[in-house]
Amino acid sequence: MRLSLPVLIITLALSGCTGGTVYYAEGIDVSTREVDLATCEQQAFTDFPVINEIRFTPRFFVPARRICDGAGSCVVTPGYFEGGERYIVDVNAQVRSSAMRGCMGARGYARIGLPACGAGTQVRLSTVMPALTGGTCLYTRGPGPALIVNPI
């Protein structure tokens, strides 16, 4: 099912946005992409669930220091250990991300980076992903997925 917004010509008032990366396939509706994303994400989490592992930063010894002034008075700072802070790593995060990219790739999507649409850029809004041009940008209007649009 294809859902599309009425074709509008608007002036965007987006500033300070940097853009981002999105899954793209020309001619596919954004709602279809979102269903495909959810399906692939669920499959990736099923195949490669979160497995948290506790790790520690390297620990090292800082030796004692003796600092003396010109009068021969010395201060000794005892040695001590640094590091060893605890952190948690999801050991499946990287392989899950690869599985997600593979699943979306098998469905015909490519992961691409696009800039945010600049302030004052006139675009034609549509939920169907257009052909890429030199001016293609991401239009974000609140919650929900960003729209891939071309300037008019």
Tab-separated table of N, CA and C in Angstrom:
chain	number	residue	atom	x	y	z
A	1	MET	N	0.843	-1.170	0.000
A	1	MET	CA	0.000	0.000	0.000
A	1	MET	C	0.887	1.232	0.000
A	2	ARG	N	0.599	2.189	-0.844
A	2	ARG	CA	1.394	3.407	-0.955
A	2	ARG	C	0.654	4.565	-0.336
A	3	LEU	N	1.298	5.165	0.631
A	3	LEU	CA	0.746	6.371	1.242
A	3	LEU	C	1.604	7.536	0.801
A	4	SER	N	1.001	8.610	0.365
A	4	SER	CA	1.813	9.775	0.020
A	4	SER	C	1.096	11.039	0.461
A	5	LEU	N	1.870	12.017	0.842
A	5	LEU	CA	1.332	13.315	1.222
A	5	LEU	C	0.947	14.062	-0.034
A	6	PRO	N	0.002	14.978	0.050
A	6	PRO	CA	-0.260	15.824	-1.116
A	6	PRO	C	1.033	16.536	-1.478
A	7	VAL	N	1.222	16.716	-2.757
A	7	VAL	CA	2.445	17.361	-3.202
A	7	VAL	C	2.385	18.822	-2.790
A	8	LEU	N	3.378	19.235	-2.054
A	8	LEU	CA	3.432	20.602	-1.538
A	8	LEU	C	4.753	21.238	-1.928
A	9	ILE	N	4.716	22.505	-2.172
A	9	ILE	CA	5.946	23.263	-2.343
A	9	ILE	C	6.025	24.173	-1.141
A	10	ILE	N	7.075	23.987	-0.358
A	10	ILE	CA	7.198	24.769	0.863
A	10	ILE	C	8.605	25.320	0.993
A	11	THR	N	8.741	26.274	1.851
A	11	THR	CA	10.055	26.785	2.210
A	11	THR	C	10.396	26.224	3.576
A	12	LEU	N	11.520	25.549	3.636
A	12	LEU	CA	11.914	24.930	4.892
A	12	LEU	C	12.616	25.941	5.789
A	13	ALA	N	12.373	25.786	7.050
A	13	ALA	CA	13.014	26.659	8.017
A	13	ALA	C	13.872	25.825	8.961
A	14	LEU	N	14.683	24.979	8.377
A	14	LEU	CA	15.555	24.140	9.185
A	14	LEU	C	16.955	24.731	9.198
A	15	SER	N	17.472	24.951	10.370
A	15	SER	CA	18.858	25.418	10.447
A	15	SER	C	19.535	24.679	11.582
A	16	GLY	N	20.814	24.462	11.451
A	16	GLY	CA	21.575	23.781	12.483
A	16	GLY	C	21.478	22.265	12.410
A	17	CYS	N	20.712	21.711	11.489
A	17	CYS	CA	20.604	20.262	11.360
A	17	CYS	C	21.753	19.769	10.496
A	18	THR	N	22.271	18.609	10.835
A	18	THR	CA	23.444	18.129	10.130
A	18	THR	C	23.138	17.006	9.154
A	19	GLY	N	21.932	16.493	9.153
A	19	GLY	CA	21.611	15.383	8.273
A	19	GLY	C	21.829	14.075	8.987
A	20	GLY	N	22.087	13.032	8.219
A	20	GLY	CA	22.294	11.728	8.826
A	20	GLY	C	22.338	10.639	7.783
A	21	THR	N	22.313	9.404	8.262
A	21	THR	CA	22.310	8.262	7.361
A	21	THR	C	20.940	7.602	7.408
A	22	VAL	N	20.510	7.109	6.262
A	22	VAL	CA	19.205	6.466	6.145
A	22	VAL	C	19.310	5.295	5.170
A	23	TYR	N	18.366	4.377	5.291
A	23	TYR	CA	18.247	3.322	4.294
A	23	TYR	C	17.435	3.890	3.137
A	24	TYR	N	17.932	3.675	1.913
A	24	TYR	CA	17.333	4.288	0.732
A	24	TYR	C	17.119	3.251	-0.361
A	25	ALA	N	15.957	3.350	-1.008
A	25	ALA	CA	15.669	2.583	-2.222
A	25	ALA	C	14.703	3.431	-3.041
A	26	GLU	N	15.125	3.819	-4.213
A	26	GLU	CA	14.318	4.699	-5.064
A	26	GLU	C	12.930	4.116	-5.310
A	27	GLY	N	11.910	4.968	-5.146
A	27	GLY	CA	10.538	4.585	-5.434
A	27	GLY	C	9.807	3.869	-4.313
A	28	ILE	N	10.488	3.596	-3.222
A	28	ILE	CA	9.857	2.897	-2.099
A	28	ILE	C	9.241	3.925	-1.155
A	29	ASP	N	8.069	3.610	-0.644
A	29	ASP	CA	7.373	4.471	0.302
A	29	ASP	C	8.054	4.384	1.672
A	30	VAL	N	8.088	5.495	2.386
A	30	VAL	CA	8.740	5.539	3.699
A	30	VAL	C	8.084	4.552	4.665
A	31	SER	N	6.770	4.394	4.605
A	31	SER	CA	6.102	3.455	5.514
A	31	SER	C	6.543	2.017	5.225
A	32	THR	N	6.771	1.686	3.965
A	32	THR	CA	7.283	0.359	3.608
A	32	THR	C	8.689	0.185	4.155
A	33	ARG	N	9.510	1.233	4.031
A	33	ARG	CA	10.867	1.174	4.577
A	33	ARG	C	10.825	0.945	6.086
A	34	GLU	N	9.931	1.619	6.785
A	34	GLU	CA	9.842	1.473	8.234
A	34	GLU	C	9.428	0.050	8.631
A	35	VAL	N	8.518	-0.564	7.869
A	35	VAL	CA	8.123	-1.957	8.122
A	35	VAL	C	9.318	-2.875	7.876
A	36	ASP	N	10.041	-2.640	6.783
A	36	ASP	CA	11.224	-3.445	6.480
A	36	ASP	C	12.281	-3.286	7.570
A	37	LEU	N	12.470	-2.065	8.041
A	37	LEU	CA	13.427	-1.814	9.128
A	37	LEU	C	13.045	-2.590	10.384
A	38	ALA	N	11.771	-2.518	10.747
A	38	ALA	CA	11.307	-3.217	11.951
A	38	ALA	C	11.473	-4.725	11.807
A	39	THR	N	11.170	-5.252	10.638
A	39	THR	CA	11.314	-6.686	10.387
A	39	THR	C	12.778	-7.104	10.495
A	40	CYS	N	13.653	-6.344	9.850
A	40	CYS	CA	15.087	-6.671	9.883
A	40	CYS	C	15.657	-6.515	11.287
A	41	GLU	N	15.225	-5.486	11.998
A	41	GLU	CA	15.714	-5.272	13.362
A	41	GLU	C	15.282	-6.425	14.269
A	42	GLN	N	14.027	-6.839	14.145
A	42	GLN	CA	13.538	-7.943	14.961
A	42	GLN	C	14.309	-9.223	14.657
A	43	GLN	N	14.583	-9.479	13.382
A	43	GLN	CA	15.337	-10.663	12.999
A	43	GLN	C	16.768	-10.596	13.526
A	44	ALA	N	17.382	-9.419	13.425
A	44	ALA	CA	18.759	-9.250	13.910
A	44	ALA	C	18.831	-9.475	15.425
A	45	PHE	N	17.837	-8.965	16.173
A	45	PHE	CA	17.836	-9.158	17.625
A	45	PHE	C	17.528	-10.611	17.991
A	46	THR	N	16.730	-11.289	17.176
A	46	THR	CA	16.449	-12.702	17.419
A	46	THR	C	17.708	-13.536	17.196
A	47	ASP	N	18.399	-13.264	16.083
A	47	ASP	CA	19.603	-14.024	15.748
A	47	ASP	C	20.801	-13.656	16.619
A	48	PHE	N	20.888	-12.395	17.011
A	48	PHE	CA	22.043	-11.903	17.777
A	48	PHE	C	21.551	-11.045	18.941
A	49	PRO	N	21.012	-11.678	19.993
A	49	PRO	CA	20.456	-10.914	21.116
A	49	PRO	C	21.536	-10.140	21.864
A	50	VAL	N	21.078	-9.220	22.682
A	50	VAL	CA	21.999	-8.441	23.504
A	50	VAL	C	22.665	-9.374	24.506
A	51	ILE	N	23.977	-9.378	24.486
A	51	ILE	CA	24.771	-10.131	25.467
A	51	ILE	C	25.759	-9.135	26.057
A	52	ASN	N	25.438	-8.671	27.255
A	52	ASN	CA	26.303	-7.691	27.911
A	52	ASN	C	27.429	-8.392	28.649
A	53	GLU	N	28.608	-7.821	28.506
A	53	GLU	CA	29.797	-8.355	29.159
A	53	GLU	C	30.439	-7.212	29.936
A	54	ILE	N	30.799	-7.489	31.168
A	54	ILE	CA	31.473	-6.480	31.989
A	54	ILE	C	32.963	-6.542	31.688
A	55	ARG	N	33.522	-5.386	31.409
A	55	ARG	CA	34.964	-5.282	31.138
A	55	ARG	C	35.543	-4.160	31.993
A	56	PHE	N	36.861	-4.105	32.007
A	56	PHE	CA	37.547	-3.091	32.797
A	56	PHE	C	38.621	-2.423	31.949
A	57	THR	N	38.791	-1.128	32.162
A	57	THR	CA	39.860	-0.427	31.466
A	57	THR	C	41.190	-0.945	32.006
A	58	PRO	N	42.263	-0.829	31.222
A	58	PRO	CA	43.565	-1.306	31.708
A	58	PRO	C	43.972	-0.601	33.001
A	59	ARG	N	44.594	-1.356	33.858
A	59	ARG	CA	45.065	-0.820	35.130
A	59	ARG	C	46.578	-0.708	35.058
A	60	PHE	N	47.107	0.395	35.559
A	60	PHE	CA	48.559	0.572	35.543
A	60	PHE	C	49.001	1.260	36.826
A	61	PHE	N	50.268	1.053	37.137
A	61	PHE	CA	50.845	1.591	38.367
A	61	PHE	C	51.613	2.866	38.067
A	62	VAL	N	51.301	3.897	38.815
A	62	VAL	CA	52.042	5.157	38.731
A	62	VAL	C	53.038	5.132	39.892
A	63	PRO	N	54.344	5.101	39.589
A	63	PRO	CA	55.335	4.964	40.657
A	63	PRO	C	55.399	6.205	41.560
A	64	ALA	N	55.971	5.995	42.724
A	64	ALA	CA	56.142	7.080	43.688
A	64	ALA	C	57.032	8.163	43.087
A	65	ARG	N	56.799	9.421	43.499
A	65	ARG	CA	57.618	10.545	43.009
A	65	ARG	C	58.201	11.296	44.206
A	66	ARG	N	59.427	11.657	44.037
A	66	ARG	CA	60.096	12.448	45.075
A	66	ARG	C	60.439	13.785	44.468
A	67	ILE	N	59.893	14.848	45.058
A	67	ILE	CA	60.132	16.195	44.561
A	67	ILE	C	60.820	16.992	45.668
A	68	CYS	N	61.996	17.547	45.313
A	68	CYS	CA	62.770	18.301	46.289
A	68	CYS	C	62.916	19.744	45.825
A	69	ASP	N	62.936	20.654	46.776
A	69	ASP	CA	63.164	22.057	46.426
A	69	ASP	C	64.648	22.383	46.571
A	70	GLY	N	65.048	23.614	46.321
A	70	GLY	CA	66.450	24.031	46.355
A	70	GLY	C	67.067	23.945	47.737
A	71	ALA	N	66.234	23.950	48.786
A	71	ALA	CA	66.748	23.902	50.149
A	71	ALA	C	66.947	22.469	50.626
A	72	GLY	N	66.623	21.515	49.770
A	72	GLY	CA	66.813	20.113	50.147
A	72	GLY	C	65.607	19.505	50.828
A	73	SER	N	64.506	20.252	50.912
A	73	SER	CA	63.282	19.708	51.503
A	73	SER	C	62.555	18.895	50.429
A	74	CYS	N	62.227	17.675	50.764
A	74	CYS	CA	61.612	16.775	49.769
A	74	CYS	C	60.228	16.336	50.220
A	75	VAL	N	59.379	16.122	49.203
A	75	VAL	CA	58.039	15.571	49.420
A	75	VAL	C	57.933	14.322	48.556
A	76	VAL	N	57.464	13.239	49.153
A	76	VAL	CA	57.317	11.983	48.418
A	76	VAL	C	55.827	11.712	48.229
A	77	THR	N	55.456	11.536	46.976
A	77	THR	CA	54.080	11.136	46.652
A	77	THR	C	54.122	9.631	46.455
A	78	PRO	N	53.344	8.881	47.241
A	78	PRO	CA	53.410	7.423	47.115
A	78	PRO	C	52.876	6.942	45.760
A	79	GLY	N	53.302	5.765	45.388
A	79	GLY	CA	52.799	5.181	44.148
A	79	GLY	C	51.335	4.777	44.301
A	80	TYR	N	50.661	4.661	43.172
A	80	TYR	CA	49.237	4.289	43.209
A	80	TYR	C	48.838	3.675	41.862
A	81	PHE	N	47.689	3.025	41.866
A	81	PHE	CA	47.149	2.432	40.650
A	81	PHE	C	46.100	3.347	40.043
A	82	GLU	N	46.072	3.391	38.719
A	82	GLU	CA	45.030	4.095	37.981
A	82	GLU	C	44.380	3.115	37.022
A	83	GLY	N	43.200	3.480	36.559
A	83	GLY	CA	42.485	2.625	35.609
A	83	GLY	C	41.658	1.595	36.337
A	84	GLY	N	41.238	0.602	35.584
A	84	GLY	CA	40.419	-0.452	36.166
A	84	GLY	C	38.953	-0.077	36.289
A	85	GLU	N	38.536	0.987	35.562
A	85	GLU	CA	37.129	1.368	35.622
A	85	GLU	C	36.281	0.338	34.893
A	86	ARG	N	35.124	0.090	35.426
A	86	ARG	CA	34.195	-0.897	34.873
A	86	ARG	C	33.368	-0.263	33.755
A	87	TYR	N	33.140	-1.037	32.683
A	87	TYR	CA	32.210	-0.623	31.633
A	87	TYR	C	31.557	-1.871	31.053
A	88	ILE	N	30.449	-1.678	30.373
A	88	ILE	CA	29.684	-2.799	29.832
A	88	ILE	C	29.684	-2.729	28.308
A	89	VAL	N	29.864	-3.886	27.671
A	89	VAL	CA	29.887	-3.989	26.218
A	89	VAL	C	28.864	-5.036	25.786
A	90	ASP	N	28.045	-4.690	24.795
A	90	ASP	CA	27.163	-5.672	24.165
A	90	ASP	C	28.011	-6.361	23.093
A	91	VAL	N	28.418	-7.588	23.358
A	91	VAL	CA	29.343	-8.275	22.453
A	91	VAL	C	28.710	-8.621	21.102
A	92	ASN	N	27.396	-8.569	21.004
A	92	ASN	CA	26.722	-8.846	19.742
A	92	ASN	C	26.360	-7.587	18.958
A	93	ALA	N	26.666	-6.416	19.462
A	93	ALA	CA	26.230	-5.173	18.815
A	93	ALA	C	26.742	-5.059	17.381
A	94	GLN	N	28.006	-5.345	17.165
A	94	GLN	CA	28.588	-5.177	15.831
A	94	GLN	C	28.029	-6.198	14.836
A	95	VAL	N	27.925	-7.442	15.245
A	95	VAL	CA	27.402	-8.459	14.333
A	95	VAL	C	25.905	-8.235	14.087
A	96	ARG	N	25.190	-7.730	15.093
A	96	ARG	CA	23.772	-7.419	14.916
A	96	ARG	C	23.601	-6.288	13.910
A	97	SER	N	24.471	-5.288	13.976
A	97	SER	CA	24.443	-4.178	13.022
A	97	SER	C	24.728	-4.680	11.605
A	98	SER	N	25.682	-5.589	11.469
A	98	SER	CA	25.991	-6.170	10.158
A	98	SER	C	24.812	-6.981	9.629
A	99	ALA	N	24.163	-7.718	10.503
A	99	ALA	CA	22.990	-8.504	10.097
A	99	ALA	C	21.865	-7.580	9.635
A	100	MET	N	21.712	-6.469	10.323
A	100	MET	CA	20.691	-5.485	9.957
A	100	MET	C	20.979	-4.918	8.560
A	101	ARG	N	22.233	-4.516	8.312
A	101	ARG	CA	22.612	-3.993	6.994
A	101	ARG	C	22.414	-5.046	5.907
A	102	GLY	N	22.770	-6.295	6.211
A	102	GLY	CA	22.598	-7.371	5.245
A	102	GLY	C	21.134	-7.624	4.924
A	103	CYS	N	20.293	-7.619	5.929
A	103	CYS	CA	18.860	-7.836	5.735
A	103	CYS	C	18.264	-6.717	4.884
A	104	MET	N	18.605	-5.465	5.199
A	104	MET	CA	18.073	-4.343	4.427
A	104	MET	C	18.642	-4.356	3.007
A	105	GLY	N	19.902	-4.731	2.857
A	105	GLY	CA	20.507	-4.836	1.533
A	105	GLY	C	19.809	-5.891	0.686
A	106	ALA	N	19.451	-7.003	1.307
A	106	ALA	CA	18.747	-8.067	0.590
A	106	ALA	C	17.363	-7.607	0.130
A	107	ARG	N	16.828	-6.603	0.794
A	107	ARG	CA	15.517	-6.055	0.425
A	107	ARG	C	15.649	-4.894	-0.564
A	108	GLY	N	16.886	-4.602	-0.978
A	108	GLY	CA	17.106	-3.588	-2.009
A	108	GLY	C	17.466	-2.203	-1.508
A	109	TYR	N	17.787	-2.076	-0.219
A	109	TYR	CA	18.127	-0.767	0.344
A	109	TYR	C	19.639	-0.589	0.425
A	110	ALA	N	20.066	0.656	0.332
A	110	ALA	CA	21.469	1.021	0.565
A	110	ALA	C	21.478	2.014	1.712
A	111	ARG	N	22.484	1.948	2.562
A	111	ARG	CA	22.628	2.902	3.675
A	111	ARG	C	23.425	4.072	3.125
A	112	ILE	N	22.805	5.268	3.106
A	112	ILE	CA	23.469	6.440	2.538
A	112	ILE	C	23.437	7.592	3.536
A	113	GLY	N	24.410	8.469	3.406
A	113	GLY	CA	24.461	9.673	4.221
A	113	GLY	C	23.984	10.859	3.394
A	114	LEU	N	23.135	11.666	3.984
A	114	LEU	CA	22.616	12.857	3.302
A	114	LEU	C	22.648	14.042	4.248
A	115	PRO	N	22.860	15.235	3.701
A	115	PRO	CA	22.814	16.425	4.559
A	115	PRO	C	21.365	16.795	4.855
A	116	ALA	N	21.177	17.581	5.897
A	116	ALA	CA	19.853	18.137	6.180
A	116	ALA	C	19.558	19.194	5.123
A	117	CYS	N	18.296	19.359	4.797
A	117	CYS	CA	17.902	20.405	3.860
A	117	CYS	C	18.209	21.762	4.499
A	118	GLY	N	18.817	22.635	3.746
A	118	GLY	CA	19.182	23.943	4.265
A	118	GLY	C	17.975	24.859	4.423
A	119	ALA	N	18.129	25.852	5.262
A	119	ALA	CA	17.068	26.838	5.458
A	119	ALA	C	16.768	27.508	4.119
A	120	GLY	N	15.511	27.632	3.794
A	120	GLY	CA	15.110	28.290	2.558
A	120	GLY	C	15.072	27.389	1.346
A	121	THR	N	15.447	26.123	1.488
A	121	THR	CA	15.413	25.201	0.359
A	121	THR	C	13.961	24.846	0.048
A	122	GLN	N	13.567	25.039	-1.186
A	122	GLN	CA	12.214	24.667	-1.593
A	122	GLN	C	12.235	23.237	-2.095
A	123	VAL	N	11.307	22.427	-1.568
A	123	VAL	CA	11.251	21.016	-1.930
A	123	VAL	C	9.812	20.603	-2.198
A	124	ARG	N	9.682	19.466	-2.831
A	124	ARG	CA	8.371	18.844	-3.049
A	124	ARG	C	8.312	17.671	-2.082
A	125	LEU	N	7.397	17.742	-1.119
A	125	LEU	CA	7.295	16.685	-0.122
A	125	LEU	C	6.559	15.475	-0.683
A	126	SER	N	7.092	14.319	-0.386
A	126	SER	CA	6.461	13.059	-0.765
A	126	SER	C	7.031	11.989	0.149
A	127	THR	N	6.222	11.005	0.479
A	127	THR	CA	6.731	9.903	1.285
A	127	THR	C	7.401	8.841	0.431
A	128	VAL	N	7.358	8.998	-0.888
A	128	VAL	CA	8.043	8.072	-1.792
A	128	VAL	C	9.462	8.584	-2.024
A	129	MET	N	10.439	7.712	-1.854
A	129	MET	CA	11.835	8.129	-1.998
A	129	MET	C	12.152	8.425	-3.468
A	130	PRO	N	12.621	9.654	-3.748
A	130	PRO	CA	12.899	10.064	-5.123
A	130	PRO	C	14.266	9.561	-5.599
A	131	ALA	N	14.524	9.749	-6.894
A	131	ALA	CA	15.860	9.474	-7.428
A	131	ALA	C	16.839	10.447	-6.780
A	132	LEU	N	18.058	9.998	-6.539
A	132	LEU	CA	19.065	10.862	-5.916
A	132	LEU	C	19.614	11.853	-6.938
A	133	THR	N	19.798	13.087	-6.487
A	133	THR	CA	20.437	14.122	-7.297
A	133	THR	C	21.541	14.752	-6.457
A	134	GLY	N	22.237	15.699	-7.025
A	134	GLY	CA	23.280	16.396	-6.273
A	134	GLY	C	22.741	17.202	-5.105
A	135	GLY	N	21.452	17.529	-5.121
A	135	GLY	CA	20.871	18.340	-4.052
A	135	GLY	C	19.992	17.577	-3.089
A	136	THR	N	19.908	16.268	-3.230
A	136	THR	CA	19.043	15.478	-2.352
A	136	THR	C	19.418	15.717	-0.903
A	137	CYS	N	18.394	15.882	-0.054
A	137	CYS	CA	18.638	16.168	1.361
A	137	CYS	C	17.567	15.513	2.223
A	138	LEU	N	17.774	15.564	3.545
A	138	LEU	CA	16.832	14.991	4.502
A	138	LEU	C	15.969	16.096	5.097
A	139	TYR	N	14.681	15.892	5.059
A	139	TYR	CA	13.723	16.821	5.654
A	139	TYR	C	13.132	16.142	6.876
A	140	THR	N	13.337	16.743	8.038
A	140	THR	CA	12.807	16.216	9.278
A	140	THR	C	11.788	17.200	9.817
A	141	ARG	N	10.618	16.709	10.076
A	141	ARG	CA	9.562	17.583	10.586
A	141	ARG	C	8.949	16.982	11.836
A	142	GLY	N	9.706	16.993	12.905
A	142	GLY	CA	9.203	16.464	14.161
A	142	GLY	C	9.427	14.967	14.265
A	143	PRO	N	8.569	14.295	15.057
A	143	PRO	CA	8.763	12.859	15.240
A	143	PRO	C	8.479	12.093	13.954
A	144	GLY	N	9.041	10.937	13.863
A	144	GLY	CA	8.846	10.122	12.667
A	144	GLY	C	10.083	10.122	11.808
A	145	PRO	N	10.050	9.310	10.779
A	145	PRO	CA	11.241	9.183	9.930
A	145	PRO	C	11.479	10.436	9.078
A	146	ALA	N	12.741	10.663	8.775
A	146	ALA	CA	13.101	11.782	7.891
A	146	ALA	C	12.673	11.444	6.475
A	147	LEU	N	12.276	12.467	5.740
A	147	LEU	CA	11.918	12.282	4.337
A	147	LEU	C	13.112	12.630	3.459
A	148	ILE	N	13.352	11.828	2.439
A	148	ILE	CA	14.394	12.098	1.469
A	148	ILE	C	13.737	12.908	0.361
A	149	VAL	N	14.246	14.127	0.123
A	149	VAL	CA	13.612	15.034	-0.830
A	149	VAL	C	14.651	15.645	-1.756
A	150	ASN	N	14.177	16.160	-2.880
A	150	ASN	CA	15.014	16.894	-3.824
A	150	ASN	C	14.548	18.331	-3.896
A	151	PRO	N	15.490	19.270	-4.037
A	151	PRO	CA	15.100	20.675	-4.206
A	151	PRO	C	14.348	20.856	-5.523
A	152	ILE	N	13.513	21.860	-5.532
A	152	ILE	CA	12.753	22.166	-6.757
A	152	ILE	C	13.610	23.002	-7.671
